[in-house]
Short mmCIF file of C-alpha atoms in Angstrom, two decimals:
data_model
loop_
_atom_site.label_atom_id
_atom_site.label_comp_id
_atom_site.label_asym_id
_atom_site.label_seq_id
_atom_site.Cartn_x
_atom_site.Cartn_y
_atom_site.Cartn_z
CA MET Z 1 -0.08 0.06 -0.03
CA PHE Z 2 2.98 2.43 -0.33
CA ILE Z 3 1.78 4.20 -3.51
CA GLU Z 4 -1.80 4.29 -2.04
CA GLN Z 5 -0.38 6.36 0.70
CA ALA Z 6 -0.58 9.31 -1.57
CA TYR Z 7 -4.63 9.17 -1.10
CA LYS Z 8 -4.13 10.25 2.57
CA GLY Z 9 -3.43 13.81 0.96
CA ASN Z 10 -5.06 16.48 -1.22
CA ASN Z 11 -3.72 15.59 -4.92
CA ILE Z 12 -5.32 18.42 -6.92
CA TRP Z 13 -3.23 18.99 -10.03
CA TRP Z 14 -1.87 22.29 -9.20
CA ARG Z 15 -0.65 21.21 -5.84
CA VAL Z 16 1.32 18.50 -7.67
CA LEU Z 17 2.61 20.85 -10.17
CA ILE Z 18 3.97 23.33 -7.52
CA THR Z 19 5.70 20.62 -5.37
CA THR Z 20 7.14 19.03 -8.28
CA LEU Z 21 8.57 22.16 -10.05
CA LEU Z 22 9.85 23.72 -6.63
CA THR Z 23 11.70 20.68 -5.37
CA ALA Z 24 12.68 19.18 -8.56
CA GLY Z 25 13.88 22.62 -10.05
CA ILE Z 26 17.53 22.01 -8.97
CA PHE Z 27 17.58 18.82 -11.21
CA VAL Z 28 15.57 20.35 -14.05
CA ALA Z 29 17.68 23.52 -14.04
CA ASN Z 30 21.10 21.62 -13.99
CA PHE Z 31 19.75 19.21 -16.83
CA ILE Z 32 18.65 22.39 -19.21
CA ALA Z 33 21.83 24.12 -18.62
CA TYR Z 34 24.31 21.46 -19.29
CA PHE Z 35 22.49 20.77 -22.73
CA MET Z 36 22.45 24.51 -23.52
CA MET Z 37 26.26 24.92 -22.99
CA SER Z 38 28.90 24.06 -25.48
CA LYS Z 39 31.60 21.60 -24.68
CA LYS Z 40 34.18 24.16 -23.95
CA GLN Z 41 31.58 25.97 -21.38
CA VAL Z 42 31.05 22.49 -19.84
CA ASP Z 43 34.80 21.76 -19.55
CA ASP Z 44 35.48 25.29 -18.24
CA ALA Z 45 32.83 24.92 -15.63
CA TYR Z 46 34.14 21.53 -14.54
CA LYS Z 47 37.75 23.00 -14.35
CA SER Z 48 36.23 25.79 -12.21
CA MET Z 49 34.86 23.36 -9.76
CA SER Z 50 38.12 21.29 -9.70
CA ASP Z 51 39.98 24.42 -8.62
CA ILE Z 52 37.95 24.68 -5.41
CA PRO Z 53 39.43 22.84 -2.49
CA ASN Z 54 37.85 19.39 -2.23
CA ASN Z 55 36.07 19.76 1.06
CA MET Z 56 34.82 23.28 0.30
CA SER Z 57 33.43 22.06 -3.09
CA LEU Z 58 31.70 19.15 -1.27
CA ILE Z 59 29.93 21.69 1.05
CA ILE Z 60 28.90 23.83 -1.85
CA ASN Z 61 27.44 20.96 -3.86
CA LEU Z 62 25.67 19.28 -0.73
CA SER Z 63 24.39 22.25 1.40
CA PRO Z 64 21.39 23.07 -1.09
CA PHE Z 65 19.90 19.71 -0.44
CA ILE Z 66 19.38 20.56 3.15
CA PHE Z 67 16.78 23.36 2.30
CA LEU Z 68 15.32 21.31 -0.67
CA LEU Z 69 14.48 18.29 1.68
CA GLY Z 70 13.08 20.53 4.26
CA PHE Z 71 10.95 22.27 1.47
CA LEU Z 72 9.70 18.98 0.16
CA PHE Z 73 8.60 18.00 3.63
CA LEU Z 74 6.91 21.29 4.19
CA LEU Z 75 5.07 21.16 0.95
CA VAL Z 76 3.85 17.78 1.49
CA ARG Z 77 2.67 18.71 5.09
CA VAL Z 78 1.10 22.15 4.18
CA LEU Z 79 -0.04 21.83 0.50
CA HIS Z 80 -0.96 18.08 0.52
CA GLN Z 81 -1.90 17.85 4.02
CA ARG Z 82 -0.18 14.59 4.90
CA SER Z 83 2.67 13.38 6.91
CA VAL Z 84 6.09 12.67 6.23
CA LEU Z 85 5.64 9.25 7.42
CA SER Z 86 3.06 8.60 4.63
CA LEU Z 87 5.81 9.54 2.25
CA THR Z 88 8.29 7.08 3.77
CA THR Z 89 6.16 3.90 4.48
CA SER Z 90 2.82 2.10 4.54
CA ARG Z 91 3.69 0.66 8.12
CA LYS Z 92 2.73 2.50 11.13
CA SER Z 93 6.12 3.69 11.90
CA ILE Z 94 9.51 3.97 10.32
CA ASP Z 95 11.59 0.92 10.76
CA TYR Z 96 15.14 2.15 11.31
CA LYS Z 97 16.75 -1.24 11.50
CA ARG Z 98 15.98 -1.62 7.71
CA ILE Z 99 17.78 1.54 7.00
CA LEU Z 100 20.68 0.22 9.05
CA PHE Z 101 20.89 -3.08 7.41
CA SER Z 102 20.47 -1.84 3.94
CA PHE Z 103 23.36 0.70 4.73
CA SER Z 104 25.54 -2.05 6.26
CA LEU Z 105 25.00 -4.17 3.33
CA ILE Z 106 26.18 -1.99 0.48
CA ILE Z 107 29.04 -1.02 2.54
CA LEU Z 108 30.34 -4.43 3.06
CA LEU Z 109 29.55 -5.44 -0.61
CA THR Z 110 31.47 -2.36 -1.72
CA ILE Z 111 34.48 -2.88 0.44
CA ALA Z 112 34.55 -6.27 -0.50
CA ALA Z 113 34.38 -5.62 -4.30
CA PHE Z 114 36.99 -2.96 -4.01
CA ALA Z 115 39.32 -5.33 -1.92
CA ILE Z 116 39.26 -8.05 -4.69
CA SER Z 117 39.72 -5.59 -7.35
CA TYR Z 118 42.69 -3.82 -5.62
CA SER Z 119 44.37 -7.52 -4.98
CA MET Z 120 43.95 -8.35 -8.63
CA ASP Z 121 45.67 -5.02 -9.87
CA HIS Z 122 46.35 -1.98 -7.90
CA SER Z 123 48.86 -0.38 -10.24
CA THR Z 124 46.71 2.52 -10.95
CA ILE Z 125 45.25 2.93 -7.35
CA LEU Z 126 47.14 5.35 -5.23
CA TRP Z 127 46.98 5.54 -1.40
CA ASN Z 128 45.66 9.07 -1.00
CA PHE Z 129 45.03 9.19 2.80
CA ASN Z 130 45.63 12.59 4.60
CA PRO Z 131 44.58 12.43 8.22
CA MET Z 132 43.25 16.02 8.72
CA LYS Z 133 41.62 16.27 5.31
CA PHE Z 134 39.86 12.81 5.61
CA ALA Z 135 38.75 13.56 9.01
CA ILE Z 136 37.13 16.85 7.59
CA LEU Z 137 35.63 14.81 4.69
CA PHE Z 138 34.21 12.17 7.04
CA ILE Z 139 32.40 14.86 9.04
CA ILE Z 140 31.06 16.64 5.99
CA SER Z 141 29.93 13.37 4.45
CA MET Z 142 28.12 12.10 7.63
CA LEU Z 143 26.36 15.62 8.09
CA LEU Z 144 25.51 16.35 4.62
CA PHE Z 145 25.01 13.09 2.38
CA PRO Z 146 21.81 12.16 4.35
CA PHE Z 147 20.07 15.26 3.03
CA GLN Z 148 21.23 14.75 -0.53
CA ILE Z 149 20.12 11.11 -0.78
CA GLY Z 150 16.98 12.03 1.37
CA LEU Z 151 15.72 14.58 -1.27
CA GLU Z 152 16.49 12.25 -4.07
CA GLU Z 153 14.74 9.25 -2.42
CA TYR Z 154 11.75 11.26 -1.07
CA LEU Z 155 11.29 13.01 -4.37
CA PHE Z 156 11.85 10.10 -6.98
CA ARG Z 157 10.89 6.95 -4.94
CA GLY Z 158 8.57 8.83 -2.54
CA TYR Z 159 6.71 11.65 -3.80
CA LEU Z 160 6.77 11.13 -7.60
CA MET Z 161 6.42 7.37 -7.30
CA GLN Z 162 3.18 7.91 -5.51
CA GLN Z 163 1.75 10.76 -7.57
CA ILE Z 164 2.41 9.05 -10.63
CA GLY Z 165 1.27 5.77 -9.47
CA ILE Z 166 -2.28 7.07 -8.38
CA ILE Z 167 -2.51 8.73 -11.76
CA ALA Z 168 -1.34 5.82 -13.77
CA LYS Z 169 -3.34 3.42 -11.35
CA ASN Z 170 -0.55 0.85 -11.66
CA ARG Z 171 2.82 0.02 -10.22
CA TRP Z 172 5.07 -0.63 -13.07
CA PHE Z 173 4.68 2.77 -14.98
CA PRO Z 174 5.90 4.93 -11.87
CA LEU Z 175 8.59 2.31 -11.36
CA LEU Z 176 9.95 2.92 -15.07
CA ILE Z 177 9.25 6.48 -15.23
CA THR Z 178 11.09 7.57 -11.97
CA SER Z 179 13.91 5.29 -12.83
CA VAL Z 180 14.27 6.90 -16.24
CA VAL Z 181 14.02 10.40 -14.82
CA PHE Z 182 16.49 9.72 -12.05
CA GLY Z 183 18.99 8.60 -14.64
CA LEU Z 184 18.45 11.61 -16.82
CA PHE Z 185 18.80 14.10 -13.95
CA HIS Z 186 22.67 12.60 -13.33
CA SER Z 187 23.41 13.36 -16.97
CA ALA Z 188 25.23 16.40 -16.20
CA ASN Z 189 27.66 14.38 -14.00
CA PRO Z 190 31.38 14.73 -15.01
CA GLU Z 191 31.78 10.97 -15.48
CA VAL Z 192 28.98 11.19 -18.15
CA ALA Z 193 30.92 13.60 -20.05
CA LYS Z 194 34.14 11.75 -19.82
CA MET Z 195 32.65 8.18 -20.66
CA GLY Z 196 29.50 8.97 -22.85
CA TYR Z 197 25.82 8.47 -22.35
CA GLU Z 198 26.39 4.75 -22.16
CA VAL Z 199 27.04 5.29 -18.24
CA MET Z 200 23.47 6.34 -18.15
CA VAL Z 201 22.40 2.63 -18.18
CA PHE Z 202 23.97 2.27 -14.81
CA TYR Z 203 22.02 5.30 -13.20
CA ILE Z 204 18.75 4.04 -14.64
CA GLY Z 205 19.52 0.50 -13.66
CA THR Z 206 20.31 1.74 -10.15
CA GLY Z 207 16.98 3.83 -10.05
CA LEU Z 208 15.19 0.57 -10.94
CA LEU Z 209 16.95 -1.34 -8.22
CA LEU Z 210 15.95 1.34 -5.60
CA GLY Z 211 12.55 1.45 -7.13
CA ILE Z 212 12.15 -2.34 -6.92
CA MET Z 213 13.16 -2.21 -3.25
CA THR Z 214 10.60 0.48 -2.58
CA LEU Z 215 7.67 -1.34 -4.12
CA MET Z 216 8.62 -4.80 -2.86
CA ASP Z 217 9.12 -3.43 0.81
CA GLU Z 218 6.23 -1.11 0.58
CA SER Z 219 8.61 1.71 2.12
CA LEU Z 220 11.70 3.85 1.44
CA GLU Z 221 13.84 2.61 4.28
CA LEU Z 222 15.87 0.13 2.11
CA ALA Z 223 16.33 2.41 -0.55
CA LEU Z 224 17.51 5.05 1.66
CA GLY Z 225 19.97 2.83 3.51
CA PHE Z 226 21.28 1.62 0.26
CA HIS Z 227 21.67 5.12 -1.41
CA LEU Z 228 23.52 6.68 1.71
CA GLY Z 229 25.93 3.75 2.09
CA ASN Z 230 26.56 3.97 -1.75
CA ASN Z 231 27.28 7.62 -1.84
CA LEU Z 232 29.41 7.59 1.44
CA MET Z 233 31.59 5.03 -0.14
CA ALA Z 234 31.76 6.90 -3.42
CA ALA Z 235 33.17 9.86 -1.42
CA LEU Z 236 35.26 8.27 1.23
CA LEU Z 237 36.88 5.09 -0.40
CA ILE Z 238 38.16 6.23 -3.87
CA THR Z 239 38.27 9.20 -5.85
CA SER Z 240 39.25 10.16 -9.39
CA ASP Z 241 39.72 13.23 -11.63
CA TYR Z 242 36.35 12.44 -13.37
CA SER Z 243 34.22 11.77 -10.36
CA ALA Z 244 31.03 13.68 -9.85
CA ILE Z 245 32.63 15.12 -6.76
CA HIS Z 246 36.41 15.33 -6.04
CA THR Z 247 37.02 14.16 -2.64
CA ASP Z 248 40.11 13.46 -0.24
CA ALA Z 249 39.35 9.83 -0.19
CA LEU Z 250 41.57 6.95 1.04
CA PHE Z 251 42.38 6.18 -2.32
CA LYS Z 252 42.82 7.68 -5.95
CA TYR Z 253 42.39 6.04 -9.39
CA SER Z 254 45.28 7.50 -11.36
CA GLY Z 255 44.86 5.80 -14.53
CA VAL Z 256 43.34 6.76 -17.86
CA GLU Z 257 39.68 5.90 -17.92
CA ASN Z 258 38.87 2.99 -20.02
CA THR Z 259 35.14 3.56 -21.00
CA THR Z 260 34.66 -0.15 -22.37
CA ASP Z 261 36.24 -1.57 -19.04
CA THR Z 262 34.34 0.69 -16.71
CA LEU Z 263 30.81 -0.08 -18.59
CA ASN Z 264 31.60 -3.83 -18.44
CA GLU Z 265 32.22 -3.42 -14.69
CA MET Z 266 28.97 -1.44 -14.21
CA LEU Z 267 26.81 -4.02 -16.27
CA VAL Z 268 28.44 -6.99 -14.22
CA SER Z 269 27.56 -5.15 -11.04
CA MET Z 270 23.93 -4.74 -12.36
CA ALA Z 271 23.67 -8.24 -13.49
CA ILE Z 272 25.38 -9.95 -10.44
CA ILE Z 273 25.44 -7.61 -7.51
CA TYR Z 274 21.89 -6.05 -7.75
CA PRO Z 275 20.15 -9.58 -8.00
CA ILE Z 276 22.20 -10.66 -5.07
CA ILE Z 277 21.00 -7.49 -3.02
CA LEU Z 278 17.59 -8.14 -3.94
CA PHE Z 279 17.79 -11.79 -2.98
CA ILE Z 280 19.16 -11.09 0.51
CA PHE Z 281 16.37 -8.58 1.10
CA ALA Z 282 13.64 -10.96 -0.32
CA LYS Z 283 14.95 -13.72 2.11
CA ARG Z 284 15.39 -11.38 5.11
CA TYR Z 285 11.89 -9.54 4.75
CA LYS Z 286 10.14 -12.37 3.34
CA TRP Z 287 9.09 -10.84 0.05
CA THR Z 288 6.20 -12.60 -1.91
CA ASN Z 289 3.89 -11.87 -4.78
CA TRP Z 290 6.47 -9.93 -6.73
CA LYS Z 291 4.13 -9.79 -9.88
CA GLU Z 292 1.33 -8.02 -7.95
CA ARG Z 293 3.70 -5.72 -6.11
CA LEU Z 294 5.75 -4.59 -9.23
CA PHE Z 295 3.09 -4.94 -11.91
CA GLY Z 296 -0.31 -4.84 -9.97
CA LYS Z 297 -2.88 -2.22 -10.18
CA ILE Z 298 -3.50 0.70 -7.47
CA LYS Z 299 -6.41 0.38 -5.29
CA VAL Z 300 -8.27 3.69 -5.04
CA VAL Z 301 -8.62 4.42 -1.49
#
């Protein structure tokens, strides 16, 4: 009944339009600006960002999400007249153990995958540890990444999933649309410009994974934990010159990016790791009736 939670609020069209435009505006503006800029302008913009000290750049990039997430919660409460709880789960309360389990699982899998890769070939992976800079990075990451992933999850897998679902009256359409839009809104990331639009398959695939978690578990908790753990590892474990955000991570990739190899690694991750994650969740939380939860019709409440 996760999508049906939207029926607890006022869903008149102009309220939905205002909330969507005001909270997704930063993604839309970034998306439009990126495609209106020439390649030279894009390269100059990325260079300007790279000239800013890493930790300061991280603060600049993540701080707006504090206000945007708060604004989304305010609009849901005031305009739609429903609770943030209904945006989070179909259960009576938020299950923080689910968030912690999902968070821990992705961190363990990421470290394990990195350890295997490092043991096989670490010629292009440099030890980048600076105690002071890393300590500051860790504090900034722990304080600000929850807001960044919170906005993305509450906006895409929460608000938009629910609103599109009650309009389409089914589950598969909001799952597909929010996953594609989630991927498209990451198209301005530096790694996309560096490696090509093929990398968008990974972002859309990750959106699908998070959407499936949400629909099968009837809540955002697993997606929130996974997304937070994934982004923290991306910031703290290893960085590169073409990462979305440069950080003072533990390691740095110094090699020349091989687009084919990177895409193959992403596809392997999606084809093997993602199903394993869903299998673990399915067993732990006893998921059943996959067809109905992913493709079933929405009941009008």
